[in-house]
Short mmCIF file of C-alpha atoms and ligand atoms in Angstrom, two decimals:
data_model
loop_
_atom_site.label_atom_id
_atom_site.label_comp_id
_atom_site.label_asym_id
_atom_site.label_seq_id
_atom_site.Cartn_x
_atom_site.Cartn_y
_atom_site.Cartn_z
CA MET A 1 -132.24 245.28 162.67
CA ASN A 2 -132.62 245.99 159.00
CA VAL A 3 -132.32 249.71 158.41
CA LEU A 4 -132.98 251.50 155.15
CA VAL A 5 -130.83 254.67 154.97
CA LEU A 6 -132.10 257.38 152.64
CA ASN A 7 -130.40 260.49 151.28
CA ALA A 8 -132.95 262.41 149.19
CA GLY A 9 -131.93 265.18 146.77
CA SER A 10 -134.09 267.23 144.46
CA SER A 11 -134.19 264.72 141.71
CA THR A 12 -132.15 261.92 143.26
CA LEU A 13 -132.39 259.35 146.03
CA LYS A 14 -129.42 257.45 147.32
CA PHE A 15 -130.03 254.46 149.54
CA GLN A 16 -128.32 251.67 151.47
CA LEU A 17 -129.86 248.81 153.28
CA LEU A 18 -127.81 247.84 156.36
CA ARG A 19 -128.28 245.18 159.03
CA THR A 20 -126.99 246.32 162.46
CA ASP A 21 -127.66 246.02 166.18
CA PRO A 22 -125.69 246.66 169.43
CA ASP A 23 -123.78 243.46 169.17
CA ARG A 24 -122.84 243.94 165.57
CA MET A 25 -121.85 247.56 166.30
CA ALA A 26 -119.56 246.40 169.17
CA ALA A 27 -117.94 243.80 166.88
CA ASN A 28 -117.88 246.18 163.94
CA ALA A 29 -119.82 243.48 162.09
CA ASP A 30 -122.55 245.62 160.51
CA GLU A 31 -123.69 244.17 157.21
CA ARG A 32 -124.38 246.16 154.06
CA LEU A 33 -127.14 244.28 152.18
CA ALA A 34 -127.88 246.63 149.25
CA ARG A 35 -126.99 250.07 147.98
CA GLY A 36 -127.73 252.34 145.01
CA GLN A 37 -129.25 255.43 143.65
CA TYR A 38 -131.98 256.85 141.58
CA GLU A 39 -131.37 259.87 139.33
CA ARG A 40 -133.62 262.16 137.29
CA ILE A 41 -136.72 261.43 139.36
CA GLY A 42 -139.73 262.93 137.70
CA GLY A 43 -138.69 261.80 134.30
CA GLU A 44 -137.20 258.63 132.86
CA THR A 45 -135.51 257.71 136.12
CA ILE A 46 -132.16 255.98 135.94
CA TYR A 47 -131.40 253.55 138.71
CA THR A 48 -128.20 251.82 139.80
CA VAL A 49 -128.53 249.14 142.45
CA SER A 50 -126.26 246.51 143.77
CA THR A 51 -126.21 244.00 146.62
CA LYS A 52 -123.40 242.39 148.51
CA ASP A 53 -123.20 239.39 146.14
CA GLU A 54 -124.29 240.88 142.94
CA ALA A 55 -122.68 243.18 140.39
CA THR A 56 -124.25 246.53 139.80
CA MET A 57 -127.56 246.48 137.97
CA ARG A 58 -128.84 249.53 135.91
CA GLY A 59 -132.15 250.25 134.60
CA THR A 60 -134.69 252.93 133.86
CA ALA A 61 -138.35 253.45 134.85
CA ALA A 62 -140.80 256.36 134.57
CA LEU A 63 -141.06 257.46 138.19
CA ARG A 64 -142.88 260.61 138.80
CA ASP A 65 -141.76 261.40 142.43
CA HIS A 66 -139.87 260.26 145.46
CA ARG A 67 -142.89 258.19 146.56
CA ALA A 68 -142.92 256.24 143.32
CA VAL A 69 -139.20 255.75 143.65
CA LEU A 70 -139.58 254.33 147.17
CA GLU A 71 -142.21 251.88 146.00
CA HIS A 72 -139.95 250.84 143.11
CA LEU A 73 -137.13 250.38 145.49
CA LEU A 74 -139.05 248.43 148.10
CA ALA A 75 -140.46 246.12 145.52
CA TRP A 76 -136.94 245.43 144.23
CA LEU A 77 -135.52 244.88 147.72
CA ALA A 78 -138.29 242.30 148.57
CA SER A 79 -138.35 240.54 145.17
CA ASP A 80 -136.56 237.36 144.14
CA ALA A 81 -134.89 239.42 141.47
CA SER A 82 -132.56 240.83 144.13
CA SER A 83 -130.43 238.66 146.29
CA VAL A 84 -131.16 240.86 149.25
CA PRO A 85 -131.91 238.48 152.21
CA ILE A 86 -135.28 239.87 153.04
CA SER A 87 -138.53 238.36 151.77
CA SER A 88 -140.94 241.13 152.38
CA ILE A 89 -140.81 244.84 153.09
CA ALA A 90 -142.15 244.06 156.63
CA GLU A 91 -138.55 243.07 157.32
CA ILE A 92 -137.40 246.65 157.03
CA GLU A 93 -137.62 247.71 160.63
CA ALA A 94 -136.54 251.32 160.52
CA VAL A 95 -135.57 254.07 158.16
CA GLY A 96 -132.66 256.50 158.83
CA HIS A 97 -132.74 259.78 156.88
CA ARG A 98 -129.84 262.14 156.17
CA VAL A 99 -131.23 265.61 156.88
CA THR A 100 -129.04 268.49 156.00
CA HIS A 101 -130.00 271.19 158.44
CA GLY A 102 -131.12 270.72 162.01
CA GLY A 103 -130.92 274.33 163.00
CA GLU A 104 -129.94 275.10 166.66
CA ARG A 105 -132.51 272.66 167.92
CA PHE A 106 -131.25 269.24 166.77
CA ARG A 107 -128.08 268.38 168.54
CA LEU A 108 -128.66 264.60 168.28
CA SER A 109 -130.41 262.27 165.93
CA VAL A 110 -134.14 262.01 166.65
CA ARG A 111 -137.10 259.84 165.90
CA ILE A 112 -139.42 261.61 163.47
CA ASP A 113 -142.85 262.43 164.70
CA ASP A 114 -145.20 265.27 163.53
CA GLU A 115 -143.61 267.76 165.81
CA VAL A 116 -140.06 266.94 164.54
CA LEU A 117 -141.41 267.20 160.98
CA ARG A 118 -142.73 270.58 161.70
CA SER A 119 -139.40 271.71 163.05
CA ILE A 120 -137.57 270.41 159.99
CA GLU A 121 -140.06 272.29 157.90
CA GLU A 122 -139.28 275.43 159.89
CA THR A 123 -135.58 274.99 159.18
CA ILE A 124 -136.28 275.21 155.44
CA GLU A 125 -135.70 278.90 155.49
CA LEU A 126 -132.15 278.17 156.61
CA ALA A 127 -131.56 275.43 154.13
CA PRO A 128 -133.81 276.08 151.17
CA LEU A 129 -131.78 273.97 148.82
CA HIS A 130 -131.59 270.82 150.91
CA ASN A 131 -134.23 270.47 153.62
CA PRO A 132 -137.24 270.42 151.29
CA ASN A 133 -135.71 267.38 149.44
CA ASN A 134 -134.87 265.55 152.75
CA LEU A 135 -138.52 266.09 153.65
CA LYS A 136 -139.66 264.50 150.39
CA GLY A 137 -137.73 261.42 151.34
CA ILE A 138 -139.28 261.32 154.74
CA GLN A 139 -142.80 261.70 153.39
CA ALA A 140 -142.23 259.16 150.74
CA ALA A 141 -140.97 256.59 153.32
CA ARG A 142 -143.83 257.23 155.64
CA ALA A 143 -146.34 256.85 152.78
CA ALA A 144 -144.73 253.62 151.43
CA LEU A 145 -143.92 251.86 154.78
CA GLY A 146 -146.72 253.16 156.96
CA PRO A 147 -146.52 255.17 160.16
CA GLY A 148 -145.68 252.11 162.26
CA ILE A 149 -142.12 251.90 160.95
CA PRO A 150 -139.79 254.13 162.96
CA GLN A 151 -137.99 256.89 161.04
CA VAL A 152 -135.06 258.75 162.42
CA ALA A 153 -133.49 262.03 161.21
CA VAL A 154 -129.67 262.29 161.33
CA PHE A 155 -128.50 265.85 160.85
CA ASP A 156 -125.39 267.11 158.98
CA THR A 157 -125.23 269.99 161.44
CA ALA A 158 -125.69 268.16 164.71
CA PHE A 159 -121.98 267.26 165.35
CA HIS A 160 -121.13 270.96 165.24
CA HIS A 161 -123.40 271.93 168.13
CA THR A 162 -120.27 272.07 170.28
CA LEU A 163 -118.73 274.92 168.43
CA PRO A 164 -117.86 277.74 170.81
CA ASP A 165 -119.56 281.08 170.31
CA HIS A 166 -116.37 282.73 169.11
CA ALA A 167 -116.23 280.11 166.34
CA TYR A 168 -119.93 280.09 165.36
CA LEU A 169 -120.67 283.78 165.45
CA TYR A 170 -119.94 286.12 162.54
CA ALA A 171 -118.68 289.50 163.36
CA LEU A 172 -121.99 291.10 162.31
CA PRO A 173 -124.57 293.01 164.33
CA TYR A 174 -125.52 290.53 167.12
CA GLN A 175 -129.19 291.21 166.52
CA TRP A 176 -128.89 289.30 163.20
CA TYR A 177 -128.02 286.25 165.22
CA ARG A 178 -130.73 286.81 167.72
CA ARG A 179 -133.51 287.72 165.19
CA HIS A 180 -132.53 285.62 162.24
CA ARG A 181 -130.26 282.93 163.59
CA VAL A 182 -127.41 284.12 161.26
CA ARG A 183 -124.50 282.00 162.54
CA ARG A 184 -122.23 279.30 161.20
CA TYR A 185 -123.78 275.81 161.63
CA GLY A 186 -121.27 273.67 159.77
CA PHE A 187 -122.14 270.56 157.65
CA HIS A 188 -120.66 267.08 156.89
CA GLY A 189 -121.05 266.44 160.64
CA THR A 190 -122.02 262.76 160.24
CA SER A 191 -118.92 262.27 158.16
CA TYR A 192 -116.77 263.91 160.76
CA ARG A 193 -118.28 261.94 163.61
CA TYR A 194 -117.49 258.70 161.77
CA ILE A 195 -113.89 259.75 160.92
CA ALA A 196 -113.26 260.74 164.56
CA TYR A 197 -114.74 257.46 165.86
CA ARG A 198 -112.79 255.48 163.28
CA TYR A 199 -109.56 257.20 164.25
CA ARG A 200 -110.11 256.47 167.93
CA THR A 201 -110.82 252.77 166.99
CA LYS A 202 -107.75 252.52 164.95
CA THR A 203 -105.33 254.27 167.35
CA GLY A 204 -106.87 253.18 170.72
CA ARG A 205 -107.05 256.80 171.85
CA THR A 206 -109.78 257.96 174.06
CA ARG A 207 -112.21 260.75 173.06
CA GLU A 208 -110.61 263.11 175.53
CA HIS A 209 -107.14 262.53 173.96
CA THR A 210 -107.89 263.21 170.32
CA LYS A 211 -107.08 266.38 168.64
CA ILE A 212 -107.59 266.00 164.90
CA ILE A 213 -108.02 268.14 161.77
CA ALA A 214 -110.34 266.33 159.33
CA LEU A 215 -110.81 267.29 155.68
CA HIS A 216 -113.91 265.97 153.92
CA LEU A 217 -113.07 266.61 150.28
CA GLY A 218 -115.76 265.32 147.88
CA ASN A 219 -118.01 267.56 145.60
CA GLY A 220 -118.68 269.59 148.65
CA CYS A 221 -115.56 270.17 150.74
CA SER A 222 -115.03 271.19 154.33
CA ALA A 223 -112.50 270.95 157.16
CA CYS A 224 -113.22 270.46 160.90
CA ALA A 225 -111.13 270.82 163.99
CA ILE A 226 -112.01 268.21 166.56
CA ASP A 227 -110.69 268.54 170.06
CA ALA A 228 -111.50 266.00 172.77
CA GLY A 229 -114.00 264.33 170.43
CA SER A 230 -116.04 267.56 169.80
CA SER A 231 -116.07 269.85 166.78
CA VAL A 232 -114.57 273.15 167.79
CA ASP A 233 -114.45 274.74 164.35
CA THR A 234 -115.49 273.95 160.76
CA SER A 235 -115.18 275.73 157.54
CA MET A 236 -118.75 275.55 156.26
CA GLY A 237 -120.88 278.24 157.75
CA PHE A 238 -124.50 279.50 157.62
CA THR A 239 -124.85 277.39 154.46
CA PRO A 240 -122.38 274.86 152.77
CA LEU A 241 -121.07 277.72 150.61
CA GLU A 242 -118.39 278.97 153.00
CA GLY A 243 -114.80 277.75 153.42
CA LEU A 244 -112.84 275.54 151.06
CA VAL A 245 -112.91 275.61 147.28
CA MET A 246 -115.33 272.93 146.15
CA GLY A 247 -116.46 271.32 142.84
CA THR A 248 -118.87 274.14 141.95
CA ARG A 249 -118.84 276.35 145.14
CA SER A 250 -116.58 279.33 145.73
CA GLY A 251 -115.98 278.89 149.45
CA ASP A 252 -114.73 282.01 151.24
CA LEU A 253 -115.04 285.38 149.42
CA ASP A 254 -115.54 289.03 150.07
CA PRO A 255 -119.25 289.78 150.05
CA ALA A 256 -118.63 293.15 148.42
CA ILE A 257 -118.15 291.15 145.25
CA LEU A 258 -121.92 290.41 145.03
CA ASP A 259 -122.92 294.03 144.64
CA HIS A 260 -120.00 294.88 142.37
CA VAL A 261 -120.69 291.95 139.92
CA GLY A 262 -124.49 292.31 140.31
CA SER A 263 -124.41 295.83 138.94
CA LYS A 264 -121.74 295.21 136.33
CA GLU A 265 -123.42 292.11 134.94
CA GLY A 266 -126.98 292.75 135.79
CA TYR A 267 -127.48 289.81 138.08
CA SER A 268 -129.92 289.79 140.97
CA PHE A 269 -128.72 288.49 144.45
CA PRO A 270 -130.32 285.10 144.00
CA GLU A 271 -128.71 284.77 140.58
CA ILE A 272 -125.24 285.49 141.96
CA GLU A 273 -125.82 283.06 144.81
CA GLY A 274 -126.72 280.50 142.24
CA ILE A 275 -123.45 281.14 140.44
CA LEU A 276 -121.51 280.90 143.71
CA ASN A 277 -123.07 277.56 144.40
CA LYS A 278 -123.17 276.02 140.98
CA GLN A 279 -120.73 277.71 138.63
CA SER A 280 -117.75 278.57 140.86
CA GLY A 281 -115.08 276.52 142.57
CA LEU A 282 -113.10 274.08 140.44
CA LEU A 283 -115.60 274.45 137.56
CA GLY A 284 -115.53 278.28 137.60
CA VAL A 285 -111.69 278.67 137.79
CA SER A 286 -110.92 275.90 135.36
CA GLY A 287 -113.81 276.62 132.95
CA LEU A 288 -113.75 272.78 132.31
CA THR A 289 -115.20 270.72 134.96
CA ASN A 290 -116.05 270.35 138.56
CA ASP A 291 -114.44 266.82 138.63
CA MET A 292 -111.06 266.73 140.29
CA ARG A 293 -110.11 263.47 138.43
CA GLU A 294 -110.72 265.11 135.06
CA LEU A 295 -108.80 268.22 136.13
CA LEU A 296 -105.84 266.17 137.18
CA ALA A 297 -105.93 264.40 133.86
CA GLU A 298 -106.17 267.69 131.94
CA GLU A 299 -103.21 269.11 133.82
CA ALA A 300 -101.04 265.89 133.45
CA GLU A 301 -101.93 265.16 129.78
CA HIS A 302 -102.28 268.63 128.25
CA GLY A 303 -100.66 270.90 130.76
CA ASP A 304 -103.83 272.86 130.90
CA ARG A 305 -103.05 276.15 132.79
CA ARG A 306 -106.50 276.77 134.30
CA ALA A 307 -106.87 273.17 135.44
CA ARG A 308 -103.56 273.64 137.26
CA LEU A 309 -104.68 276.98 138.70
CA ALA A 310 -107.93 275.44 139.95
CA ILE A 311 -106.09 272.59 141.70
CA ASP A 312 -103.53 275.08 143.08
CA LEU A 313 -106.30 277.22 144.55
CA PHE A 314 -108.03 274.23 145.96
CA ALA A 315 -104.81 272.96 147.59
CA TYR A 316 -103.77 276.38 148.91
CA ARG A 317 -107.09 276.98 150.56
CA ALA A 318 -107.15 273.63 152.24
CA ARG A 319 -103.58 274.14 153.47
CA LYS A 320 -104.48 277.57 155.02
CA TYR A 321 -107.39 275.91 156.90
CA ILE A 322 -105.04 273.25 158.27
CA GLY A 323 -102.77 276.03 159.45
CA ALA A 324 -105.73 277.88 161.04
CA TYR A 325 -106.94 274.79 162.88
CA LEU A 326 -103.49 274.08 164.22
CA ALA A 327 -103.69 277.52 165.69
CA ALA A 328 -107.26 276.97 166.89
CA MET A 329 -106.34 273.86 168.87
CA ASN A 330 -102.74 274.60 169.78
CA GLY A 331 -101.57 271.72 167.55
CA ALA A 332 -103.02 268.39 166.48
CA ASP A 333 -102.29 264.64 166.71
CA ALA A 334 -103.51 264.01 163.19
CA VAL A 335 -104.69 265.37 159.84
CA ILE A 336 -107.29 263.09 158.26
CA PHE A 337 -108.33 263.06 154.59
CA ALA A 338 -111.76 261.63 153.46
CA GLY A 339 -114.27 262.09 150.65
CA GLY A 340 -113.85 261.22 146.94
CA ILE A 341 -110.84 263.55 146.55
CA GLY A 342 -109.39 262.92 150.01
CA GLU A 343 -109.57 259.14 149.58
CA ASN A 344 -108.32 258.89 146.04
CA ALA A 345 -106.34 261.90 144.91
CA SER A 346 -102.93 261.31 146.39
CA VAL A 347 -101.41 264.11 144.21
CA VAL A 348 -103.94 266.59 145.75
CA ARG A 349 -103.08 265.38 149.23
CA ALA A 350 -99.45 266.01 148.55
CA ARG A 351 -100.12 269.44 147.18
CA ILE A 352 -102.14 270.33 150.29
CA CYS A 353 -99.46 269.16 152.66
CA ASP A 354 -96.49 270.55 150.82
CA GLY A 355 -95.45 273.57 152.79
CA LEU A 356 -96.70 272.32 156.16
CA GLN A 357 -93.41 270.58 156.99
CA TRP A 358 -92.52 273.34 159.41
CA MET A 359 -95.67 272.45 161.30
CA GLY A 360 -94.62 268.80 161.56
CA ILE A 361 -96.83 267.53 158.65
CA GLU A 362 -94.77 265.44 156.21
CA LEU A 363 -95.99 262.75 153.88
CA ASP A 364 -94.25 259.51 152.91
CA ALA A 365 -94.47 259.60 149.14
CA ASP A 366 -94.94 255.87 148.65
CA ARG A 367 -97.45 255.40 151.42
CA ASN A 368 -99.43 258.35 150.12
CA ALA A 369 -99.39 257.12 146.49
CA GLY A 370 -100.70 253.67 147.56
CA MET A 371 -103.51 254.89 149.86
CA VAL A 372 -106.30 255.07 147.27
CA GLY A 373 -109.45 253.25 146.32
CA GLY A 374 -110.95 252.94 149.71
CA LYS A 375 -107.85 251.90 151.64
CA GLU A 376 -107.48 253.18 155.14
CA GLY A 377 -104.10 253.98 156.84
CA ARG A 378 -101.34 256.34 157.69
CA ILE A 379 -99.43 258.30 154.99
CA ASP A 380 -97.07 260.32 157.18
CA ARG A 381 -93.26 260.00 156.97
CA GLU A 382 -91.58 257.93 159.70
CA GLY A 383 -90.65 260.30 162.47
CA ALA A 384 -93.05 263.13 161.49
CA ARG A 385 -94.49 265.03 164.41
CA VAL A 386 -98.26 264.90 163.20
CA GLU A 387 -99.92 261.76 161.88
CA VAL A 388 -101.56 261.99 158.45
CA TRP A 389 -104.40 259.44 157.73
CA VAL A 390 -106.69 258.50 155.02
CA ILE A 391 -109.98 257.30 156.51
CA PRO A 392 -112.72 256.51 153.96
CA THR A 393 -115.81 257.94 155.42
CA ASP A 394 -119.07 255.98 155.90
CA GLU A 395 -121.94 258.36 156.62
CA GLU A 396 -124.55 255.67 155.89
CA LEU A 397 -123.11 253.32 158.52
CA LEU A 398 -123.35 256.03 161.14
CA ILE A 399 -126.93 256.85 160.15
CA ALA A 400 -127.90 253.18 160.39
CA ARG A 401 -126.20 252.88 163.75
CA ASP A 402 -127.82 256.07 165.07
CA THR A 403 -131.21 254.86 163.80
CA VAL A 404 -130.81 251.71 165.80
CA ARG A 405 -129.76 253.57 168.91
CA VAL A 406 -132.59 255.98 168.67
CA VAL A 407 -135.11 253.16 168.15
CA LEU A 408 -133.80 251.12 171.02
CA GLY A 409 -133.42 254.07 173.30
CA ILE A 410 -129.57 253.58 173.66
CA GLU A 411 -127.51 256.58 174.53
CA HIS A 412 -125.98 258.41 171.63
CA PRO A 413 -122.20 258.44 171.72
CA GLY A 414 -122.04 262.01 170.10
P1 ADP B 501 -119.95 263.62 146.93
O1 ADP B 501 -119.47 264.85 147.80
O2 ADP B 501 -120.99 264.01 145.90
O3 ADP B 501 -120.27 262.43 147.81
P2 ADP B 501 -117.50 262.24 146.34
O4 ADP B 501 -117.08 262.19 147.78
O5 ADP B 501 -117.76 260.96 145.59
O6 ADP B 501 -118.60 263.30 146.17
O7 ADP B 501 -116.20 263.05 145.59
C1 ADP B 501 -116.30 263.38 144.30
C2 ADP B 501 -114.92 264.00 143.91
O8 ADP B 501 -113.95 263.05 144.11
C3 ADP B 501 -114.85 264.36 142.41
O9 ADP B 501 -114.20 265.62 142.21
C4 ADP B 501 -114.08 263.26 141.82
O10 ADP B 501 -113.34 263.69 140.70
C5 ADP B 501 -113.08 262.99 142.96
N1 ADP B 501 -112.40 261.66 142.78
C6 ADP B 501 -112.98 260.49 142.81
N2 ADP B 501 -112.06 259.50 142.52
C7 ADP B 501 -110.94 260.15 142.22
C8 ADP B 501 -109.59 259.79 141.78
N3 ADP B 501 -109.33 258.55 141.64
N4 ADP B 501 -108.65 260.78 141.55
C9 ADP B 501 -109.04 262.11 141.78
N5 ADP B 501 -110.27 262.47 142.16
C10 ADP B 501 -111.18 261.60 142.34
#
């Protein structure tokens, strides 16, 4: 089945076209036919597309909205100009959408119908920054491909539906949960499901016998404690703002800061929330950039003090979460790194793990240094009590596989 996977942002659309079915899934022989992204939708849109056999192609086009982008994309996929092995858009058999927030209702991926669309719309109040954009992607795909092509929503929150109440509740008046659904939902769930699946595949362990701490460290960063295959705690909460230090997000903080800074600087609550989301984290502390690669270069080449401080804060917070999750699960078999930073920044991995020797987490310096650029494997020292892995995440693959399962009515592996 040819599945178009879409991840729609406010002015961006990332896509992949994958070919998969139950036999390919079993043989791990899914094919990636094309991938790319559109940026600055609404103006002079920049697109970057590539196929299995072709180098990346860049271009610009005036595309006013997501619908226009989708038409542009479909025309390219079906044209002779691309080497994608489909000759018409009728060969796209399903669309899988990344949807940020599924609220408490969506515990599994679902086929999108009018009723599901309404529920996703109702969740907008919980995820005002993300769900409206995801909906734009869904509506654009419906309009461009017609209602006959099945569309499936895969939620970032779904994997965390197994959090126990002591992990998902805040110590706030209980009515806030009952009336306003104030609780931690957790995000990056599709990534964690993939990482946990991949770890089981590589080690031959059963779901029941896996206890892992996974860290997804990209622009957004979070950690997840996975016991017997299920998420039992995670660092992002009511929104993706809580938890680890991220590119531009603060992660954990004392909420009393909001009123204090608001009155000193004359900011409204929404303005402060904007700063916590967009001008904090690595960017806020360093005053330079949200990009870890650039910070590492600044630190190494110019000894920049605030670049070092930002990286130190980042590593320290991640280390504390590993310690917390070892306590939450009474130990772990493995710590797993993923995401742009987790997969590439061996120096950051080393800084996070330094100080966890007492808990049995020790890296092999050479293995760690070599595990970059999409490589998958172990980086712990021979004889260490806890395995440490780098597992490049692949959310699109999981979305494509879920889409096929939902369309064919095959049970979801969770
Ligand atoms: P997103 O969350 O948007 O998918 P990514 O997973 O691509 O983001 O992660 C982006 C982060 O990964 C950036 O901070 C980037 O600097 C960092 N990163 C990517 N490659 C490297 C590298 N080789 N060394 C250090 N950091 C890297």
